[in-house]
Coordinates of C-alpha atoms in Angstrom, one line a residue:
M1 CA 0.0 0.0 0.0
I2 CA 1.6 3.2 -1.2
H3 CA 0.7 5.3 1.9
S4 CA 2.7 2.9 4.2
Q5 CA 5.7 3.2 2.0
Q6 CA 5.9 6.9 2.8
R7 CA 7.0 5.9 6.4
A8 CA 10.6 5.5 7.5
P9 CA 10.1 4.1 11.1
I10 CA 13.7 3.8 12.1
M11 CA 14.5 7.4 11.0
E12 CA 11.4 8.6 12.8
A13 CA 12.4 6.8 16.0
L14 CA 15.8 8.4 15.9
Q15 CA 14.3 11.8 15.4
R16 CA 12.1 11.3 18.5
Y17 CA 15.1 10.1 20.4
Q18 CA 17.1 13.2 19.5
A19 CA 14.1 15.5 20.4
A20 CA 13.9 13.9 23.9
R21 CA 17.5 15.1 24.7
V22 CA 18.3 11.8 26.4
V23 CA 21.5 11.9 28.6
P24 CA 23.6 8.9 27.3
F25 CA 25.2 6.7 30.0
D26 CA 25.5 3.9 27.4
V27 CA 27.7 3.1 24.5
P28 CA 29.0 4.2 22.0
G29 CA 31.6 6.1 24.1
H30 CA 32.0 9.1 21.8
K31 CA 28.7 10.3 23.4
H32 CA 27.0 11.9 20.4
G33 CA 30.5 13.1 19.2
R34 CA 31.3 15.1 22.2
G35 CA 34.1 12.8 23.2
N36 CA 35.9 12.9 19.9
S37 CA 35.9 16.4 18.3
E38 CA 38.0 15.4 15.3
L39 CA 35.6 12.5 14.5
A40 CA 32.6 14.9 14.9
A41 CA 34.3 17.4 12.6
F42 CA 35.0 14.8 10.0
L43 CA 31.7 12.9 9.9
G44 CA 29.4 15.7 11.2
E45 CA 27.6 16.1 14.5
T46 CA 24.3 14.9 13.0
C47 CA 25.9 11.6 12.0
L48 CA 27.3 11.0 15.4
Q49 CA 24.1 11.9 17.2
H50 CA 22.4 9.1 15.3
D51 CA 25.2 6.6 16.0
V52 CA 23.4 5.1 19.0
N53 CA 23.0 1.8 20.8
S54 CA 20.0 -0.5 20.9
M55 CA 17.4 0.5 23.5
K56 CA 13.7 0.1 24.0
P57 CA 12.5 3.1 22.0
L58 CA 14.9 2.1 19.1
D59 CA 14.3 -1.7 19.1
N60 CA 16.9 -4.4 18.7
L61 CA 18.2 -5.8 15.4
C62 CA 18.7 -9.3 16.9
H63 CA 15.1 -9.6 18.0
P64 CA 13.0 -6.7 16.6
V65 CA 9.6 -6.1 18.0
S66 CA 8.8 -2.4 17.2
V67 CA 10.4 0.1 14.8
I68 CA 12.9 -2.3 13.2
K69 CA 10.1 -4.9 12.8
E70 CA 8.0 -2.3 11.1
A71 CA 10.9 -1.3 8.8
E72 CA 11.3 -5.0 7.9
L73 CA 7.6 -5.3 7.1
L74 CA 7.7 -2.2 4.9
A75 CA 10.8 -3.6 3.1
A76 CA 9.0 -7.0 2.5
E77 CA 6.0 -5.2 1.0
A78 CA 8.3 -3.1 -1.2
F79 CA 10.2 -6.1 -2.5
G80 CA 7.2 -8.4 -2.7
A81 CA 8.7 -10.8 -0.2
K82 CA 7.1 -12.7 2.7
H83 CA 9.7 -11.1 5.0
A84 CA 12.8 -8.9 4.8
F85 CA 15.7 -8.8 7.2
L86 CA 17.8 -5.7 7.7
L87 CA 21.5 -6.6 7.6
V88 CA 24.5 -4.5 8.6
N89 CA 27.3 -7.0 7.8
G90 CA 26.9 -6.5 4.0
T91 CA 25.5 -8.8 1.4
T92 CA 28.2 -11.3 2.3
S93 CA 26.3 -12.1 5.5
A94 CA 23.1 -12.4 3.4
V95 CA 24.6 -14.9 1.1
Q96 CA 26.0 -16.9 4.0
A97 CA 22.7 -16.8 5.8
M98 CA 20.9 -18.2 2.7
V99 CA 23.3 -21.1 2.3
M100 CA 23.4 -21.9 6.1
T101 CA 19.6 -21.7 6.3
A102 CA 19.1 -24.1 3.4
C103 CA 21.9 -26.6 4.0
K104 CA 23.5 -28.3 6.9
A105 CA 26.9 -30.0 7.0
G106 CA 27.2 -32.6 4.3
E107 CA 24.2 -31.5 2.4
K108 CA 24.5 -30.5 -1.3
I109 CA 23.9 -27.2 -3.0
I110 CA 24.0 -26.6 -6.7
M111 CA 25.6 -23.4 -7.8
P112 CA 27.5 -21.7 -10.6
R113 CA 31.2 -21.7 -10.1
N114 CA 31.4 -17.9 -10.8
V115 CA 29.9 -17.1 -7.5
H116 CA 31.2 -14.4 -5.1
R117 CA 33.6 -15.6 -2.5
S118 CA 30.9 -15.1 0.1
A119 CA 29.1 -18.2 -1.2
I120 CA 32.1 -20.4 -1.0
N121 CA 32.9 -19.0 2.4
A122 CA 29.5 -20.1 3.5
L123 CA 30.4 -23.6 2.4
I124 CA 33.5 -23.5 4.6
L125 CA 31.4 -22.3 7.6
S126 CA 28.5 -24.7 7.1
G127 CA 30.2 -27.8 5.6
A128 CA 27.7 -27.9 2.8
V129 CA 28.9 -29.6 -0.4
P130 CA 28.9 -27.7 -3.7
V131 CA 27.8 -29.2 -7.0
Y132 CA 29.1 -26.7 -9.5
V133 CA 27.4 -25.9 -12.8
N134 CA 30.1 -24.4 -15.0
P135 CA 28.7 -21.2 -16.6
G136 CA 29.0 -20.7 -20.3
V137 CA 31.8 -18.4 -21.5
D138 CA 31.7 -15.8 -24.2
D139 CA 35.0 -16.3 -26.0
N140 CA 34.8 -12.9 -27.6
L141 CA 34.3 -11.0 -24.4
G142 CA 36.1 -13.4 -22.1
I143 CA 33.4 -13.3 -19.5
P144 CA 31.4 -16.1 -17.7
L145 CA 27.7 -16.2 -18.5
G146 CA 24.7 -17.5 -16.8
M147 CA 23.8 -21.2 -16.2
A148 CA 22.2 -23.1 -19.1
V149 CA 18.9 -24.6 -18.1
E150 CA 19.9 -28.0 -19.5
E151 CA 23.1 -27.9 -17.4
V152 CA 21.1 -27.2 -14.3
K153 CA 18.6 -30.0 -15.1
L154 CA 21.5 -32.4 -15.6
A155 CA 23.0 -31.4 -12.2
I156 CA 19.6 -31.8 -10.5
L157 CA 19.1 -35.3 -12.1
E158 CA 22.6 -36.4 -11.0
H159 CA 22.1 -34.9 -7.5
P160 CA 18.4 -35.2 -6.6
D161 CA 19.3 -35.1 -2.9
A162 CA 20.6 -31.5 -3.2
K163 CA 18.8 -29.2 -0.8
A164 CA 19.1 -25.9 -2.8
I165 CA 20.3 -24.2 -5.9
L166 CA 22.1 -20.8 -5.9
I167 CA 21.7 -18.4 -8.9
N168 CA 23.4 -15.1 -9.7
N169 CA 20.9 -12.4 -10.8
P170 CA 22.6 -10.7 -12.5
T171 CA 26.3 -11.4 -12.8
Y172 CA 28.7 -8.5 -12.2
Y173 CA 28.6 -7.8 -16.0
G174 CA 24.8 -7.7 -16.2
I175 CA 24.1 -11.2 -17.5
C176 CA 20.9 -13.0 -16.3
S177 CA 20.1 -16.7 -16.4
N178 CA 16.6 -18.0 -17.0
L179 CA 15.6 -17.4 -13.4
K180 CA 11.9 -18.3 -13.8
E181 CA 12.5 -21.7 -15.5
I182 CA 15.4 -22.7 -13.2
T183 CA 13.2 -21.8 -10.2
E184 CA 10.3 -23.9 -11.4
L185 CA 12.7 -26.8 -12.2
A186 CA 14.3 -26.7 -8.8
H187 CA 10.8 -26.6 -7.1
E188 CA 9.8 -29.7 -9.0
Y189 CA 12.5 -31.5 -7.1
E190 CA 11.7 -29.8 -3.8
M191 CA 14.9 -27.7 -3.7
L192 CA 15.1 -24.2 -2.3
V193 CA 16.0 -21.5 -4.8
L194 CA 18.6 -19.0 -3.4
V195 CA 19.4 -15.9 -5.5
D196 CA 22.4 -13.7 -5.1
E197 CA 21.0 -10.3 -6.2
A198 CA 23.9 -8.2 -4.9
H199 CA 23.7 -6.3 -8.2
G200 CA 20.0 -6.6 -8.7
T201 CA 18.3 -4.3 -6.2
H202 CA 16.9 -2.1 -9.0
F203 CA 15.1 -5.1 -10.7
Y204 CA 12.4 -4.7 -8.0
F205 CA 11.5 -1.1 -8.9
N206 CA 11.5 -0.8 -12.7
D207 CA 9.5 -2.8 -15.2
R208 CA 12.1 -2.3 -18.0
L209 CA 14.6 -4.5 -16.1
P210 CA 15.0 -8.3 -15.8
A211 CA 12.8 -10.4 -13.5
S212 CA 13.6 -10.3 -9.8
A213 CA 13.9 -13.3 -7.5
M214 CA 10.7 -12.7 -5.6
S215 CA 8.7 -12.0 -8.8
V216 CA 9.4 -15.6 -10.1
G217 CA 8.8 -17.3 -6.8
A218 CA 12.3 -17.9 -5.5
D219 CA 12.7 -18.8 -1.8
M220 CA 15.5 -16.4 -0.7
A221 CA 17.4 -13.5 -2.1
S222 CA 20.3 -11.4 -0.9
V223 CA 20.0 -7.8 -2.0
S224 CA 22.8 -5.2 -1.9
M225 CA 20.8 -2.1 -1.2
H226 CA 24.0 -0.1 -0.9
K227 CA 24.9 -0.7 -4.5
S228 CA 22.1 0.4 -6.8
G229 CA 19.7 1.1 -4.0
G230 CA 21.4 4.1 -2.5
S231 CA 21.9 3.1 1.1
L232 CA 25.2 3.3 3.1
T233 CA 28.0 0.9 2.3
Q234 CA 27.6 -2.5 4.2
S235 CA 23.8 -2.3 4.5
S236 CA 21.7 -5.0 2.8
F237 CA 18.5 -6.9 2.8
L238 CA 17.8 -10.6 3.0
L239 CA 14.4 -11.6 1.5
I240 CA 12.5 -14.8 2.2
N241 CA 9.5 -16.2 0.5
N242 CA 7.2 -19.3 0.4
G243 CA 7.8 -21.7 3.3
V244 CA 11.1 -20.4 4.5
S245 CA 10.9 -19.9 8.3
E246 CA 11.3 -16.3 9.5
G247 CA 12.3 -17.4 13.0
Y248 CA 14.9 -20.0 11.9
T249 CA 16.4 -17.6 9.3
R250 CA 16.8 -15.0 12.0
Q251 CA 18.6 -17.5 14.2
I252 CA 21.0 -18.3 11.4
I253 CA 21.6 -14.5 10.7
N254 CA 22.3 -14.0 14.4
L255 CA 25.1 -16.6 14.4
T256 CA 27.3 -14.2 12.5
Q257 CA 25.8 -10.8 12.5
T258 CA 26.9 -8.2 15.1
T259 CA 24.7 -7.7 18.2
S260 CA 25.6 -3.9 17.9
G261 CA 23.6 -3.1 14.8
S262 CA 24.5 0.3 13.3
Y263 CA 21.5 2.7 13.3
L264 CA 23.3 4.7 10.6
L265 CA 23.2 1.6 8.3
M266 CA 19.7 0.6 9.4
S267 CA 18.2 4.1 8.9
S268 CA 19.9 4.3 5.5
L269 CA 18.1 1.1 4.5
D270 CA 14.8 2.4 5.8
I271 CA 15.1 5.8 4.0
S272 CA 16.4 4.2 0.7
R273 CA 13.6 1.6 0.7
K274 CA 11.1 4.5 1.0
N275 CA 12.8 6.4 -1.9
L276 CA 12.8 3.4 -4.2
A277 CA 9.2 2.3 -3.3
L278 CA 7.9 5.8 -4.1
H279 CA 10.2 6.8 -7.0
G280 CA 12.0 3.7 -8.3
Q281 CA 10.4 3.6 -11.7
E282 CA 11.5 7.1 -12.6
I283 CA 14.9 6.8 -10.9
F284 CA 15.9 3.7 -12.9
N285 CA 14.3 5.0 -16.1
K286 CA 16.9 7.8 -15.8
V287 CA 19.7 5.4 -15.0
I288 CA 18.9 3.2 -18.0
E289 CA 18.8 6.2 -20.3
M290 CA 22.1 7.5 -19.0
A291 CA 23.7 4.1 -19.4
Q292 CA 22.3 3.7 -23.0
Y293 CA 23.5 7.2 -24.0
T294 CA 27.0 6.5 -22.7
R295 CA 27.0 3.0 -24.3
D296 CA 26.1 4.5 -27.7
E297 CA 28.8 7.1 -27.5
I298 CA 31.5 4.6 -26.4
N299 CA 30.5 2.3 -29.3
K300 CA 31.5 5.1 -31.6
I301 CA 35.1 4.8 -30.3
D302 CA 36.9 2.2 -32.4
G303 CA 38.3 -0.6 -30.2
F304 CA 35.8 -0.4 -27.3
Y305 CA 32.6 -2.4 -27.1
A306 CA 29.9 -1.5 -24.6
Y307 CA 27.6 -4.5 -24.8
S308 CA 23.9 -4.9 -24.0
K309 CA 20.8 -6.8 -24.9
E310 CA 22.2 -7.8 -28.4
L311 CA 24.0 -10.6 -26.5
I312 CA 20.8 -12.3 -25.4
N313 CA 20.7 -15.9 -26.6
G314 CA 17.6 -17.2 -24.7
D315 CA 19.7 -19.4 -22.3
T316 CA 23.1 -18.6 -20.9
I317 CA 22.3 -14.9 -21.6
F318 CA 18.6 -15.0 -21.0
D319 CA 18.4 -11.3 -20.2
F320 CA 20.7 -8.4 -19.7
D321 CA 20.6 -5.5 -17.2
E322 CA 20.6 -2.4 -19.4
S323 CA 21.6 -0.2 -16.5
K324 CA 25.0 -1.9 -16.5
L325 CA 27.8 -0.2 -18.4
S326 CA 30.1 -3.1 -19.1
I327 CA 32.9 -2.3 -21.7
H328 CA 35.1 -4.7 -23.5
T329 CA 38.6 -3.2 -23.9
R330 CA 40.7 -5.9 -25.6
G331 CA 40.1 -4.2 -29.0
I332 CA 42.5 -1.4 -28.1
G333 CA 45.1 -3.9 -26.9
L334 CA 44.7 -3.1 -23.2
A335 CA 43.4 -5.3 -20.4
G336 CA 40.4 -3.9 -18.5
I337 CA 42.5 -3.5 -15.4
E338 CA 45.0 -1.4 -17.4
V339 CA 42.2 0.9 -18.6
Y340 CA 40.9 1.0 -15.0
D341 CA 44.3 2.2 -13.7
I342 CA 44.8 4.8 -16.4
L343 CA 41.3 6.3 -15.8
R344 CA 42.1 6.6 -12.1
D345 CA 45.7 7.6 -12.2
E346 CA 45.6 10.0 -15.2
Y347 CA 42.0 11.2 -15.4
D348 CA 40.8 11.0 -11.8
I349 CA 37.9 8.8 -12.8
Q350 CA 37.2 5.9 -10.5
I351 CA 35.2 3.1 -12.1
E352 CA 33.9 -0.1 -10.4
F353 CA 36.4 -2.6 -11.6
G354 CA 38.6 -3.9 -14.4
D355 CA 39.5 -7.5 -15.2
V356 CA 41.6 -9.0 -18.0
A357 CA 39.3 -7.9 -20.8
N358 CA 36.5 -5.6 -19.5
I359 CA 35.7 -2.7 -17.3
L360 CA 32.5 -1.8 -15.5
A361 CA 31.4 1.8 -14.9
Y362 CA 28.7 1.8 -12.3
I363 CA 26.0 4.3 -13.2
S364 CA 23.3 5.5 -10.7
V365 CA 20.8 8.2 -10.3
G366 CA 23.6 10.3 -8.6
D367 CA 25.5 10.6 -11.8
R368 CA 25.4 13.8 -14.0
K369 CA 25.6 14.2 -17.8
L370 CA 28.9 16.0 -17.3
D371 CA 30.4 13.0 -15.6
L372 CA 29.3 10.7 -18.4
E373 CA 30.8 13.1 -21.0
R374 CA 34.1 13.1 -19.0
L375 CA 34.2 9.3 -19.1
I376 CA 33.5 9.2 -22.8
A377 CA 36.2 11.8 -23.5
A378 CA 38.7 10.0 -21.4
L379 CA 38.2 6.7 -23.2
T380 CA 38.5 8.4 -26.5
E381 CA 41.9 9.8 -25.5
I382 CA 43.0 6.5 -23.9
R383 CA 42.4 4.8 -27.2
R384 CA 44.4 7.5 -29.1
R385 CA 47.3 7.4 -26.7
Y386 CA 47.6 3.8 -25.8
K387 CA 46.1 1.6 -28.5
R388 CA 48.3 -1.4 -29.4
D389 CA 48.2 -4.9 -30.7
S390 CA 46.0 -7.2 -28.7
S391 CA 47.4 -10.6 -29.7
S392 CA 49.3 -11.1 -26.5
L393 CA 46.3 -10.5 -24.2
F394 CA 44.5 -13.3 -22.3
D395 CA 41.1 -14.0 -23.9
H396 CA 39.1 -15.2 -21.0
E397 CA 38.2 -14.6 -17.4
Y398 CA 36.9 -18.0 -16.2
I399 CA 38.7 -21.3 -15.9
N400 CA 36.7 -24.5 -15.2
P401 CA 37.8 -25.9 -11.8
E402 CA 38.8 -29.4 -11.0
I403 CA 37.2 -30.2 -7.6
I404 CA 39.1 -32.6 -5.4
Q405 CA 37.7 -31.8 -1.9
T406 CA 34.9 -29.8 -0.3
P407 CA 35.9 -26.2 0.5
Q408 CA 35.6 -26.9 4.3
Q409 CA 37.7 -30.1 4.1
A410 CA 40.5 -28.3 2.2
F411 CA 40.4 -25.1 4.3
Y412 CA 40.8 -26.9 7.6
A413 CA 43.1 -29.7 6.3
P414 CA 46.8 -29.9 7.3
K415 CA 48.6 -27.7 4.8
E416 CA 52.0 -26.7 3.4
I417 CA 53.2 -23.6 1.7
L418 CA 54.5 -23.7 -1.9
S419 CA 55.4 -21.1 -4.5
L420 CA 52.8 -20.7 -7.1
P421 CA 54.7 -22.6 -9.8
N422 CA 55.5 -25.4 -7.4
A423 CA 51.9 -25.7 -6.4
V424 CA 50.8 -27.0 -9.8
G425 CA 49.0 -30.3 -9.4
R426 CA 48.3 -29.8 -5.7
V427 CA 45.0 -29.0 -4.0
A428 CA 44.5 -25.4 -2.9
S429 CA 43.5 -24.8 0.8
E430 CA 42.9 -21.0 0.3
F431 CA 41.5 -18.6 -2.3
V432 CA 43.2 -16.6 -5.0
M433 CA 40.9 -13.9 -6.5
C434 CA 40.9 -10.5 -8.1
Y435 CA 38.9 -8.0 -6.1
P436 CA 36.7 -6.6 -7.3
P437 CA 34.7 -8.6 -8.4
G438 CA 35.7 -11.2 -5.8
I439 CA 35.1 -14.4 -7.9
P440 CA 37.8 -16.9 -7.0
I441 CA 40.3 -17.9 -9.6
V442 CA 41.0 -20.9 -7.4
A443 CA 39.1 -21.9 -4.3
P444 CA 39.8 -24.3 -1.4
G445 CA 39.5 -27.9 -2.6
E446 CA 40.3 -27.2 -6.2
R447 CA 43.4 -28.4 -8.1
V448 CA 46.0 -25.8 -8.9
T449 CA 46.8 -26.1 -12.6
K450 CA 49.4 -24.5 -14.9
E451 CA 46.6 -22.6 -16.6
I452 CA 45.5 -21.2 -13.2
V453 CA 49.1 -20.2 -12.3
D454 CA 49.6 -18.6 -15.7
Y455 CA 46.4 -16.6 -15.2
I456 CA 47.3 -15.5 -11.7
E457 CA 50.7 -14.3 -12.9
Y458 CA 49.1 -12.5 -15.9
C459 CA 46.7 -10.7 -13.5
Q460 CA 49.7 -9.7 -11.3
E461 CA 51.6 -8.4 -14.4
K462 CA 48.5 -6.4 -15.5
G463 CA 48.0 -4.8 -12.0
C464 CA 45.0 -6.7 -10.7
F465 CA 44.5 -6.5 -6.9
L466 CA 44.8 -10.1 -5.8
T467 CA 43.5 -11.3 -2.5
G468 CA 42.6 -14.4 -0.5
T469 CA 46.0 -15.8 0.4
E470 CA 47.8 -15.6 3.7
D471 CA 50.7 -14.2 1.8
P472 CA 49.9 -10.5 1.1
N473 CA 52.1 -10.6 -2.1
V474 CA 50.3 -13.7 -3.5
E475 CA 53.6 -15.3 -4.4
I476 CA 53.1 -18.4 -2.3
I477 CA 50.0 -20.4 -1.7
N478 CA 48.7 -22.9 1.0
V479 CA 48.0 -26.3 -0.4
V480 CA 46.6 -29.4 1.3
K481 CA 49.4 -31.5 2.7
E482 CA 49.6 -34.9 1.1
A483 CA 49.6 -38.0 3.3
D484 CA 53.1 -39.1 2.4
R485 CA 54.7 -35.7 2.9

C-alpha cells in the first residue's frame, strides 16, 4: 500500500530520540560526538548523534519487536517478499545466511562456479557440499555467462538429494540466467532457490529491467541495497518467500551478524527503501537512459565495445541489465585493469572494476551528464594514446575448476606452503581472486593447474588487486598436505 511506503520508522524513531534530549550513559563512548571532536568534525555532528545503541525506543536488530520490525515489514512489502531482514554485515552475510539456512553439514547445494567468494565462504562455515554448474563463457568478451537450463537440469538429475540451488541475478557484468525456468525446475525437485542479487536491487523497482527473484517465486534473495539502492555501504536486505521460516532464518543470521547493529546503516536502509518504493520507476528510467547514452557514445570509439541486450541468446544470456555499463577493452590492446588504472591515475575517474578484458562503470541516479561526458572523452583519449596490438592478451576470465575436496575439508586440512609454480598439481586450501569482483580464480578444494598459475601471474603483471591468500604478495599459496609428505 503506497501510503505505508511513505513511512521510515527507524528514521522517525531516531528523530524522536534526539528530540527527547536523552542523557547517554550507554555506548558508544563518543557520546554523540562530544568525546571525539576530530571525528565529529570529519563525519558531522548529526551523523554521530544518530550513532546510538539499541534501547527500548529504538528496538533491537537481533530480536526486533517495534520500529525495526515495522521497517522489515515495509521492506518486505516493497520487494514483494514474505519477510525482509535488515543486515549490517553486508550482502556477504546475506549470502552466507541463505546457504546456512538451506543446507546443513554434508548436504549438497547446486551453484554456478562464478559465485562471489561469500558463497564459498558459506560452504567453509557450514560444511555444505557444492555441486558446481560451470557457466557458459563468451569467448569474444572473455566473461562467464549464466547457467544453461539443461546444465542445471543435468545437475539436478545427477544430485536429486541436493537441498538448494544458488543463482546469480545478474552477474557483475549484467548477465541473467533464465531465473523463472530454473526456479520452477528446482521446485519440482523440492529444492530451495537462493538468489544472489547483490547487483539486482533495481530489478524490483522498474518494469524495464529483468525479473527479480521474488517475482518468479524464488525462496530467498540477498539484495545489496548499498549498490544500486542508494543506502550506506555495508547495508543490505535478505528476503525470504514461500515456506522459509522467518524465525529459523533470523537464528542463522544471528550466528554471525553483530549484536551492535549500526543505526546509521539501518536508517539508511529504511530511507532508501522508502525512496525506491515511491520513486524507483523514474529513478531507474533515468539510470537506464544514462547508461544507454554512454553506451552508444562509447561504441563510436573504435576498439571499445559496450555490450547490452544484443548478446541475449535465450539461455546462458537469458536477459541483460541495461543499467550496467560493461565495456570490452581488448580491441584497443589493453586489459580492462589497465584501462581502470589509467582512468584513475591520469584522469581522476574511479570506475567499479577492471578484469583481464573488461571494465564496469557503475551508473546510478547520482551521476550527472557532465560525468558521463568526461568518461567518454577519457576513453577516446586513452584509445588515441595507448592503442596497441591485442594478440598477447589473455582472452578469458573464467577457468573451469577441478574439484578434489569440499571447501571446508580443504580449508581446515593440514597444509603446506609452496610457491605458485611449485603448487601445480596440488589442492589449494585457500583462495586466490581478483577483487573486485571477488570471484575466485581458485578456491579451497580445487586443483592448482598450470593454466590457473599462468592466469594469476598474468593478473599480477597487469596490475589486478589479488586477495585471498595468507601471503599478502600472493607469491606463495597454502595447499593441502599430502599423506606421504
